[in-house]
Amino acid sequence: MTEIYFVQTDTDFTKTEKNLINYIITNPDDFIHMTIGDVAKQIGTSEPTVSRFARHCGYSDFKELRHAVYRHITEENSPSGKLSSTLGSTDSNTPEGFLLRQQHCIEKTLAFLDTDMLEKAVSAILEAGNIYIYAKGAALSMADLLNFRLNRFGKKVTLLPSGSSELFEYMNFFTKDDLLILFGFQKTPKEAEVLLDYRKEVGCRCIFFTSRLYHTLEQDSVIPLYVYRGEPSEYHSMAAPAAVLDALVVMLGARLGDDSSKYLDRLYQLKEHYKSEIPR
């Protein structure tokens, strides 16, 4: 879990307050210019709730909390902050502006990258008996890509159906030696919530791609990998998830060493042998 620099007290936060924490962590440059009313509107809550949240964090009022965030980002002067100022003067509807927006998503993801979690994810993949991947909607593209990459390393991978009771047909065969990989991002699909719940009963480990920094997933058997895809009202980019996914694959190849080359060499030989029947 990334340290929450602006929380000064040991407090159990409500669901709405966790949404506030996520917003501040991922949008500090916007937050310091917002009124308490702006923040309440952005989160979909009331001004008194935001005011209570500031006190729960250990501050006398909202202004003191906002000032603490301001001090933090001015001291850091992060690359992400510099890129944000560039984006402010660029039209995101242009090709250049859109690509800068993708860079911005990757920069924000990098700012909160937890290399220990990546290492744990690689170990979980290497040690897994069977790997089950679940995604829904646009995230299916990431599930397909990960399935393709892991198959090349000789891993036994199953893509789970994105909906309906057919999901139970696969869950019935989960064991503690298996690995579940979920793509949930900002909102966790109901099916993914069911999978997370059943995973606890079976005892299998889980890698969870999420756009939420503050959550309750930090357990030995659940490995959260944070990716930033843009704000709720923006176009949601897959640039950051793809980048983290590829980083995971590269780390996996490095850990496999000669074994990874063995599978790739065999693949090359198969393509060469049958290239007259199935052109490359």
PDB file of C-alpha atoms in Angstrom, residues 70-280:
ATOM      1  CA  TYR A  70       0.004  21.713  -1.626  1.00  0.00           C
ATOM      2  CA  ARG A  71       3.181  21.561   0.491  1.00  0.00           C
ATOM      3  CA  HIS A  72       3.739  17.963  -0.508  1.00  0.00           C
ATOM      4  CA  ILE A  73       3.483  18.457  -4.275  1.00  0.00           C
ATOM      5  CA  THR A  74       5.573  21.653  -4.279  1.00  0.00           C
ATOM      6  CA  GLU A  75       8.340  19.851  -2.403  1.00  0.00           C
ATOM      7  CA  GLU A  76       8.233  16.844  -4.739  1.00  0.00           C
ATOM      8  CA  ASN A  77       8.204  18.722  -8.078  1.00  0.00           C
ATOM      9  CA  SER A  78       7.546  15.362  -9.756  1.00  0.00           C
ATOM     10  CA  PRO A  79       7.835  14.610 -13.497  1.00  0.00           C
ATOM     11  CA  SER A  80       4.110  13.920 -13.435  1.00  0.00           C
ATOM     12  CA  GLY A  81       3.463  17.466 -12.224  1.00  0.00           C
ATOM     13  CA  LYS A  82       5.615  18.907 -15.006  1.00  0.00           C
ATOM     14  CA  LEU A  83       3.746  16.841 -17.568  1.00  0.00           C
ATOM     15  CA  SER A  84       0.415  18.045 -16.155  1.00  0.00           C
ATOM     16  CA  SER A  85       1.385  21.648 -16.876  1.00  0.00           C
ATOM     17  CA  THR A  86       2.253  20.685 -20.449  1.00  0.00           C
ATOM     18  CA  LEU A  87      -1.104  19.001 -20.874  1.00  0.00           C
ATOM     19  CA  GLY A  88      -2.826  22.144 -19.665  1.00  0.00           C
ATOM     20  CA  SER A  89      -1.603  23.991 -22.756  1.00  0.00           C
ATOM     21  CA  THR A  90      -2.243  21.154 -25.233  1.00  0.00           C
ATOM     22  CA  ASP A  91      -5.466  20.252 -27.028  1.00  0.00           C
ATOM     23  CA  SER A  92      -6.095  16.576 -26.241  1.00  0.00           C
ATOM     24  CA  ASN A  93      -8.227  16.292 -29.383  1.00  0.00           C
ATOM     25  CA  THR A  94      -5.117  16.535 -31.550  1.00  0.00           C
ATOM     26  CA  PRO A  95      -2.923  13.466 -32.203  1.00  0.00           C
ATOM     27  CA  GLU A  96      -0.062  15.084 -30.290  1.00  0.00           C
ATOM     28  CA  GLY A  97      -2.303  16.009 -27.381  1.00  0.00           C
ATOM     29  CA  PHE A  98      -3.880  12.558 -27.241  1.00  0.00           C
ATOM     30  CA  LEU A  99      -0.476  10.845 -27.181  1.00  0.00           C
ATOM     31  CA  LEU A 100       0.643  13.217 -24.435  1.00  0.00           C
ATOM     32  CA  ARG A 101      -2.452  12.158 -22.511  1.00  0.00           C
ATOM     33  CA  GLN A 102      -1.340   8.513 -22.807  1.00  0.00           C
ATOM     34  CA  GLN A 103       2.102   9.537 -21.574  1.00  0.00           C
ATOM     35  CA  HIS A 104       0.409  11.283 -18.663  1.00  0.00           C
ATOM     36  CA  CYS A 105      -1.429   8.060 -17.740  1.00  0.00           C
ATOM     37  CA  ILE A 106       1.824   6.099 -17.793  1.00  0.00           C
ATOM     38  CA  GLU A 107       3.614   8.807 -15.760  1.00  0.00           C
ATOM     39  CA  LYS A 108       0.919   8.680 -13.073  1.00  0.00           C
ATOM     40  CA  THR A 109       1.089   4.892 -13.008  1.00  0.00           C
ATOM     41  CA  LEU A 110       4.877   5.038 -12.704  1.00  0.00           C
ATOM     42  CA  ALA A 111       4.634   7.523  -9.823  1.00  0.00           C
ATOM     43  CA  PHE A 112       2.822   4.886  -7.756  1.00  0.00           C
ATOM     44  CA  LEU A 113       4.541   1.800  -9.131  1.00  0.00           C
ATOM     45  CA  ASP A 114       5.151  -0.797  -6.435  1.00  0.00           C
ATOM     46  CA  THR A 115       8.026  -2.988  -7.648  1.00  0.00           C
ATOM     47  CA  ASP A 116       7.547  -5.376  -4.727  1.00  0.00           C
ATOM     48  CA  MET A 117       4.014  -6.084  -5.933  1.00  0.00           C
ATOM     49  CA  LEU A 118       5.317  -6.696  -9.462  1.00  0.00           C
ATOM     50  CA  GLU A 119       7.879  -9.157  -8.116  1.00  0.00           C
ATOM     51  CA  LYS A 120       5.158 -10.933  -6.121  1.00  0.00           C
ATOM     52  CA  ALA A 121       2.995 -11.092  -9.253  1.00  0.00           C
ATOM     53  CA  VAL A 122       5.815 -12.684 -11.248  1.00  0.00           C
ATOM     54  CA  SER A 123       6.389 -15.271  -8.509  1.00  0.00           C
ATOM     55  CA  ALA A 124       2.668 -16.039  -8.352  1.00  0.00           C
ATOM     56  CA  ILE A 125       2.571 -16.647 -12.118  1.00  0.00           C
ATOM     57  CA  LEU A 126       5.648 -18.880 -12.021  1.00  0.00           C
ATOM     58  CA  GLU A 127       4.308 -20.951  -9.116  1.00  0.00           C
ATOM     59  CA  ALA A 128       0.727 -21.303 -10.383  1.00  0.00           C
ATOM     60  CA  GLY A 129      -0.707 -24.602 -11.545  1.00  0.00           C
ATOM     61  CA  ASN A 130      -3.490 -23.177 -13.681  1.00  0.00           C
ATOM     62  CA  ILE A 131      -4.041 -19.490 -14.412  1.00  0.00           C
ATOM     63  CA  TYR A 132      -7.560 -18.093 -14.799  1.00  0.00           C
ATOM     64  CA  ILE A 133      -8.013 -14.605 -16.273  1.00  0.00           C
ATOM     65  CA  TYR A 134     -11.176 -12.531 -15.914  1.00  0.00           C
ATOM     66  CA  ALA A 135     -11.993  -9.245 -17.658  1.00  0.00           C
ATOM     67  CA  LYS A 136     -15.039  -7.463 -18.991  1.00  0.00           C
ATOM     68  CA  GLY A 137     -15.698  -4.802 -21.639  1.00  0.00           C
ATOM     69  CA  ALA A 138     -12.648  -2.964 -22.988  1.00  0.00           C
ATOM     70  CA  ALA A 139     -10.425  -4.785 -20.471  1.00  0.00           C
ATOM     71  CA  LEU A 140     -10.948  -7.970 -22.510  1.00  0.00           C
ATOM     72  CA  SER A 141      -8.211  -6.681 -24.798  1.00  0.00           C
ATOM     73  CA  MET A 142      -5.772  -6.830 -21.882  1.00  0.00           C
ATOM     74  CA  ALA A 143      -6.941 -10.323 -20.933  1.00  0.00           C
ATOM     75  CA  ASP A 144      -6.379 -11.528 -24.512  1.00  0.00           C
ATOM     76  CA  LEU A 145      -2.920  -9.949 -24.625  1.00  0.00           C
ATOM     77  CA  LEU A 146      -1.884 -11.492 -21.302  1.00  0.00           C
ATOM     78  CA  ASN A 147      -3.258 -14.869 -22.389  1.00  0.00           C
ATOM     79  CA  PHE A 148      -1.179 -14.666 -25.588  1.00  0.00           C
ATOM     80  CA  ARG A 149       2.005 -13.720 -23.709  1.00  0.00           C
ATOM     81  CA  LEU A 150       1.659 -16.359 -20.984  1.00  0.00           C
ATOM     82  CA  ASN A 151       0.892 -19.112 -23.480  1.00  0.00           C
ATOM     83  CA  ARG A 152       4.222 -18.393 -25.142  1.00  0.00           C
ATOM     84  CA  PHE A 153       5.906 -19.245 -21.841  1.00  0.00           C
ATOM     85  CA  GLY A 154       4.090 -22.571 -21.662  1.00  0.00           C
ATOM     86  CA  LYS A 155       1.680 -21.541 -18.883  1.00  0.00           C
ATOM     87  CA  LYS A 156      -1.751 -23.179 -18.647  1.00  0.00           C
ATOM     88  CA  VAL A 157      -4.153 -20.271 -19.071  1.00  0.00           C
ATOM     89  CA  THR A 158      -7.955 -20.153 -19.182  1.00  0.00           C
ATOM     90  CA  LEU A 159      -9.923 -17.050 -20.152  1.00  0.00           C
ATOM     91  CA  LEU A 160     -13.044 -16.960 -18.005  1.00  0.00           C
ATOM     92  CA  PRO A 161     -16.403 -15.940 -19.534  1.00  0.00           C
ATOM     93  CA  SER A 162     -17.159 -12.284 -18.884  1.00  0.00           C
ATOM     94  CA  GLY A 163     -20.705 -12.919 -17.630  1.00  0.00           C
ATOM     95  CA  SER A 164     -23.567 -15.352 -16.925  1.00  0.00           C
ATOM     96  CA  SER A 165     -23.716 -18.427 -14.720  1.00  0.00           C
ATOM     97  CA  GLU A 166     -21.271 -20.179 -17.049  1.00  0.00           C
ATOM     98  CA  LEU A 167     -18.590 -18.686 -14.801  1.00  0.00           C
ATOM     99  CA  PHE A 168     -19.473 -21.210 -12.081  1.00  0.00           C
ATOM    100  CA  GLU A 169     -18.516 -24.097 -14.393  1.00  0.00           C
ATOM    101  CA  TYR A 170     -14.905 -22.894 -14.186  1.00  0.00           C
ATOM    102  CA  MET A 171     -14.931 -21.772 -10.551  1.00  0.00           C
ATOM    103  CA  ASN A 172     -15.883 -25.325  -9.600  1.00  0.00           C
ATOM    104  CA  PHE A 173     -12.348 -26.448 -10.571  1.00  0.00           C
ATOM    105  CA  PHE A 174     -10.334 -23.762  -8.767  1.00  0.00           C
ATOM    106  CA  THR A 175      -7.699 -25.109  -6.347  1.00  0.00           C
ATOM    107  CA  LYS A 176      -5.332 -23.471  -3.887  1.00  0.00           C
ATOM    108  CA  ASP A 177      -2.471 -24.018  -6.350  1.00  0.00           C
ATOM    109  CA  ASP A 178      -4.133 -21.925  -9.065  1.00  0.00           C
ATOM    110  CA  LEU A 179      -3.859 -18.201  -9.793  1.00  0.00           C
ATOM    111  CA  LEU A 180      -6.690 -15.796 -10.577  1.00  0.00           C
ATOM    112  CA  ILE A 181      -5.881 -12.634 -12.571  1.00  0.00           C
ATOM    113  CA  LEU A 182      -8.569  -9.930 -12.547  1.00  0.00           C
ATOM    114  CA  PHE A 183      -8.941  -6.652 -14.418  1.00  0.00           C
ATOM    115  CA  GLY A 184     -11.205  -4.391 -12.364  1.00  0.00           C
ATOM    116  CA  PHE A 185      -9.845  -0.828 -12.736  1.00  0.00           C
ATOM    117  CA  GLN A 186     -12.071   1.855 -11.135  1.00  0.00           C
ATOM    118  CA  LYS A 187     -15.185  -0.273 -10.692  1.00  0.00           C
ATOM    119  CA  THR A 188     -15.015  -3.957  -9.848  1.00  0.00           C
ATOM    120  CA  PRO A 189     -17.537  -5.956 -11.929  1.00  0.00           C
ATOM    121  CA  LYS A 190     -19.994  -8.051  -9.917  1.00  0.00           C
ATOM    122  CA  GLU A 191     -18.525 -11.197 -11.461  1.00  0.00           C
ATOM    123  CA  ALA A 192     -15.054 -10.169 -10.275  1.00  0.00           C
ATOM    124  CA  GLU A 193     -16.441  -9.562  -6.771  1.00  0.00           C
ATOM    125  CA  VAL A 194     -17.854 -13.099  -6.795  1.00  0.00           C
ATOM    126  CA  LEU A 195     -14.486 -14.453  -7.936  1.00  0.00           C
ATOM    127  CA  LEU A 196     -12.683 -12.537  -5.187  1.00  0.00           C
ATOM    128  CA  ASP A 197     -15.093 -13.884  -2.583  1.00  0.00           C
ATOM    129  CA  TYR A 198     -14.825 -17.492  -3.738  1.00  0.00           C
ATOM    130  CA  ARG A 199     -11.037 -17.203  -3.983  1.00  0.00           C
ATOM    131  CA  LYS A 200     -10.928 -16.790  -0.185  1.00  0.00           C
ATOM    132  CA  GLU A 201     -12.743 -20.083   0.269  1.00  0.00           C
ATOM    133  CA  VAL A 202     -10.460 -21.951  -2.126  1.00  0.00           C
ATOM    134  CA  GLY A 203      -7.263 -20.259  -0.954  1.00  0.00           C
ATOM    135  CA  CYS A 204      -5.814 -19.459  -4.368  1.00  0.00           C
ATOM    136  CA  ARG A 205      -3.791 -16.319  -4.993  1.00  0.00           C
ATOM    137  CA  CYS A 206      -4.938 -13.387  -7.105  1.00  0.00           C
ATOM    138  CA  ILE A 207      -3.377 -10.589  -9.182  1.00  0.00           C
ATOM    139  CA  PHE A 208      -5.744  -7.624  -9.411  1.00  0.00           C
ATOM    140  CA  PHE A 209      -5.230  -4.823 -11.965  1.00  0.00           C
ATOM    141  CA  THR A 210      -6.975  -1.807 -10.407  1.00  0.00           C
ATOM    142  CA  SER A 211      -7.230   1.965 -10.782  1.00  0.00           C
ATOM    143  CA  ARG A 212      -7.863   2.402  -7.058  1.00  0.00           C
ATOM    144  CA  LEU A 213      -4.898   3.131  -4.814  1.00  0.00           C
ATOM    145  CA  TYR A 214      -6.795   2.923  -1.546  1.00  0.00           C
ATOM    146  CA  HIS A 215      -8.608  -0.356  -1.002  1.00  0.00           C
ATOM    147  CA  THR A 216      -8.636  -3.398   1.268  1.00  0.00           C
ATOM    148  CA  LEU A 217      -6.993  -5.841  -1.126  1.00  0.00           C
ATOM    149  CA  GLU A 218      -3.562  -5.855   0.513  1.00  0.00           C
ATOM    150  CA  GLN A 219      -3.442  -9.457   1.677  1.00  0.00           C
ATOM    151  CA  ASP A 220      -0.802 -12.118   1.186  1.00  0.00           C
ATOM    152  CA  SER A 221      -2.975 -13.852  -1.410  1.00  0.00           C
ATOM    153  CA  VAL A 222      -4.141 -10.732  -3.325  1.00  0.00           C
ATOM    154  CA  ILE A 223      -1.580  -8.703  -5.292  1.00  0.00           C
ATOM    155  CA  PRO A 224      -2.922  -5.306  -6.448  1.00  0.00           C
ATOM    156  CA  LEU A 225      -1.246  -3.682  -9.468  1.00  0.00           C
ATOM    157  CA  TYR A 226      -2.191  -0.004  -9.817  1.00  0.00           C
ATOM    158  CA  VAL A 227      -2.798   1.568 -13.243  1.00  0.00           C
ATOM    159  CA  TYR A 228      -4.062   5.062 -14.046  1.00  0.00           C
ATOM    160  CA  ARG A 229      -6.485   5.290 -16.985  1.00  0.00           C
ATOM    161  CA  GLY A 230      -7.783   8.858 -16.709  1.00  0.00           C
ATOM    162  CA  GLU A 231     -10.526  10.587 -14.773  1.00  0.00           C
ATOM    163  CA  PRO A 232     -14.121   9.248 -14.675  1.00  0.00           C
ATOM    164  CA  SER A 233     -15.310  11.795 -17.266  1.00  0.00           C
ATOM    165  CA  GLU A 234     -12.345  11.239 -19.621  1.00  0.00           C
ATOM    166  CA  TYR A 235     -11.579   8.700 -22.306  1.00  0.00           C
ATOM    167  CA  HIS A 236     -10.193   5.688 -20.465  1.00  0.00           C
ATOM    168  CA  SER A 237      -6.830   4.746 -21.908  1.00  0.00           C
ATOM    169  CA  MET A 238      -5.379   1.242 -22.036  1.00  0.00           C
ATOM    170  CA  ALA A 239      -1.834   2.603 -22.436  1.00  0.00           C
ATOM    171  CA  ALA A 240      -0.922   2.222 -18.753  1.00  0.00           C
ATOM    172  CA  PRO A 241      -2.449  -1.265 -18.281  1.00  0.00           C
ATOM    173  CA  ALA A 242      -0.641  -2.469 -21.418  1.00  0.00           C
ATOM    174  CA  ALA A 243       2.637  -0.977 -20.192  1.00  0.00           C
ATOM    175  CA  VAL A 244       2.378  -2.638 -16.765  1.00  0.00           C
ATOM    176  CA  LEU A 245       1.336  -5.905 -18.397  1.00  0.00           C
ATOM    177  CA  ASP A 246       4.363  -5.838 -20.722  1.00  0.00           C
ATOM    178  CA  ALA A 247       6.660  -4.994 -17.804  1.00  0.00           C
ATOM    179  CA  LEU A 248       5.277  -8.033 -16.005  1.00  0.00           C
ATOM    180  CA  VAL A 249       5.923 -10.235 -19.052  1.00  0.00           C
ATOM    181  CA  VAL A 250       9.506  -8.969 -19.462  1.00  0.00           C
ATOM    182  CA  MET A 251      10.205  -9.655 -15.779  1.00  0.00           C
ATOM    183  CA  LEU A 252       8.690 -13.112 -16.173  1.00  0.00           C
ATOM    184  CA  GLY A 253      10.940 -13.851 -19.165  1.00  0.00           C
ATOM    185  CA  ALA A 254      13.985 -12.752 -17.194  1.00  0.00           C
ATOM    186  CA  ARG A 255      13.085 -15.006 -14.254  1.00  0.00           C
ATOM    187  CA  LEU A 256      12.454 -17.995 -16.557  1.00  0.00           C
ATOM    188  CA  GLY A 257      15.836 -17.554 -18.225  1.00  0.00           C
ATOM    189  CA  ASP A 258      16.690 -20.432 -20.588  1.00  0.00           C
ATOM    190  CA  ASP A 259      13.241 -21.992 -20.102  1.00  0.00           C
ATOM    191  CA  SER A 260      11.594 -19.009 -21.807  1.00  0.00           C
ATOM    192  CA  SER A 261      13.981 -19.333 -24.763  1.00  0.00           C
ATOM    193  CA  LYS A 262      13.118 -23.027 -25.036  1.00  0.00           C
ATOM    194  CA  TYR A 263       9.411 -22.342 -25.615  1.00  0.00           C
ATOM    195  CA  LEU A 264      10.075 -19.481 -28.026  1.00  0.00           C
ATOM    196  CA  ASP A 265      12.615 -21.517 -30.009  1.00  0.00           C
ATOM    197  CA  ARG A 266      10.116 -24.382 -30.311  1.00  0.00           C
ATOM    198  CA  LEU A 267       7.497 -21.913 -31.526  1.00  0.00           C
ATOM    199  CA  TYR A 268       9.878 -20.604 -34.174  1.00  0.00           C
ATOM    200  CA  GLN A 269      10.666 -24.137 -35.358  1.00  0.00           C
ATOM    201  CA  LEU A 270       6.958 -24.958 -35.678  1.00  0.00           C
ATOM    202  CA  LYS A 271       6.343 -21.871 -37.788  1.00  0.00           C
ATOM    203  CA  GLU A 272       9.306 -22.673 -40.013  1.00  0.00           C
ATOM    204  CA  HIS A 273       8.297 -26.309 -40.433  1.00  0.00           C
ATOM    205  CA  TYR A 274       4.733 -25.511 -41.528  1.00  0.00           C
ATOM    206  CA  LYS A 275       5.296 -22.197 -43.277  1.00  0.00           C
ATOM    207  CA  SER A 276       4.323 -23.639 -46.681  1.00  0.00           C
ATOM    208  CA  GLU A 277       0.947 -24.761 -45.283  1.00  0.00           C
ATOM    209  CA  ILE A 278       0.319 -21.729 -43.046  1.00  0.00           C
ATOM    210  CA  PRO A 279       2.284 -18.703 -44.324  1.00  0.00           C
ATOM    211  CA  ARG A 280       3.808 -16.556 -41.591  1.00  0.00           C
TER     212      ARG A 280
END
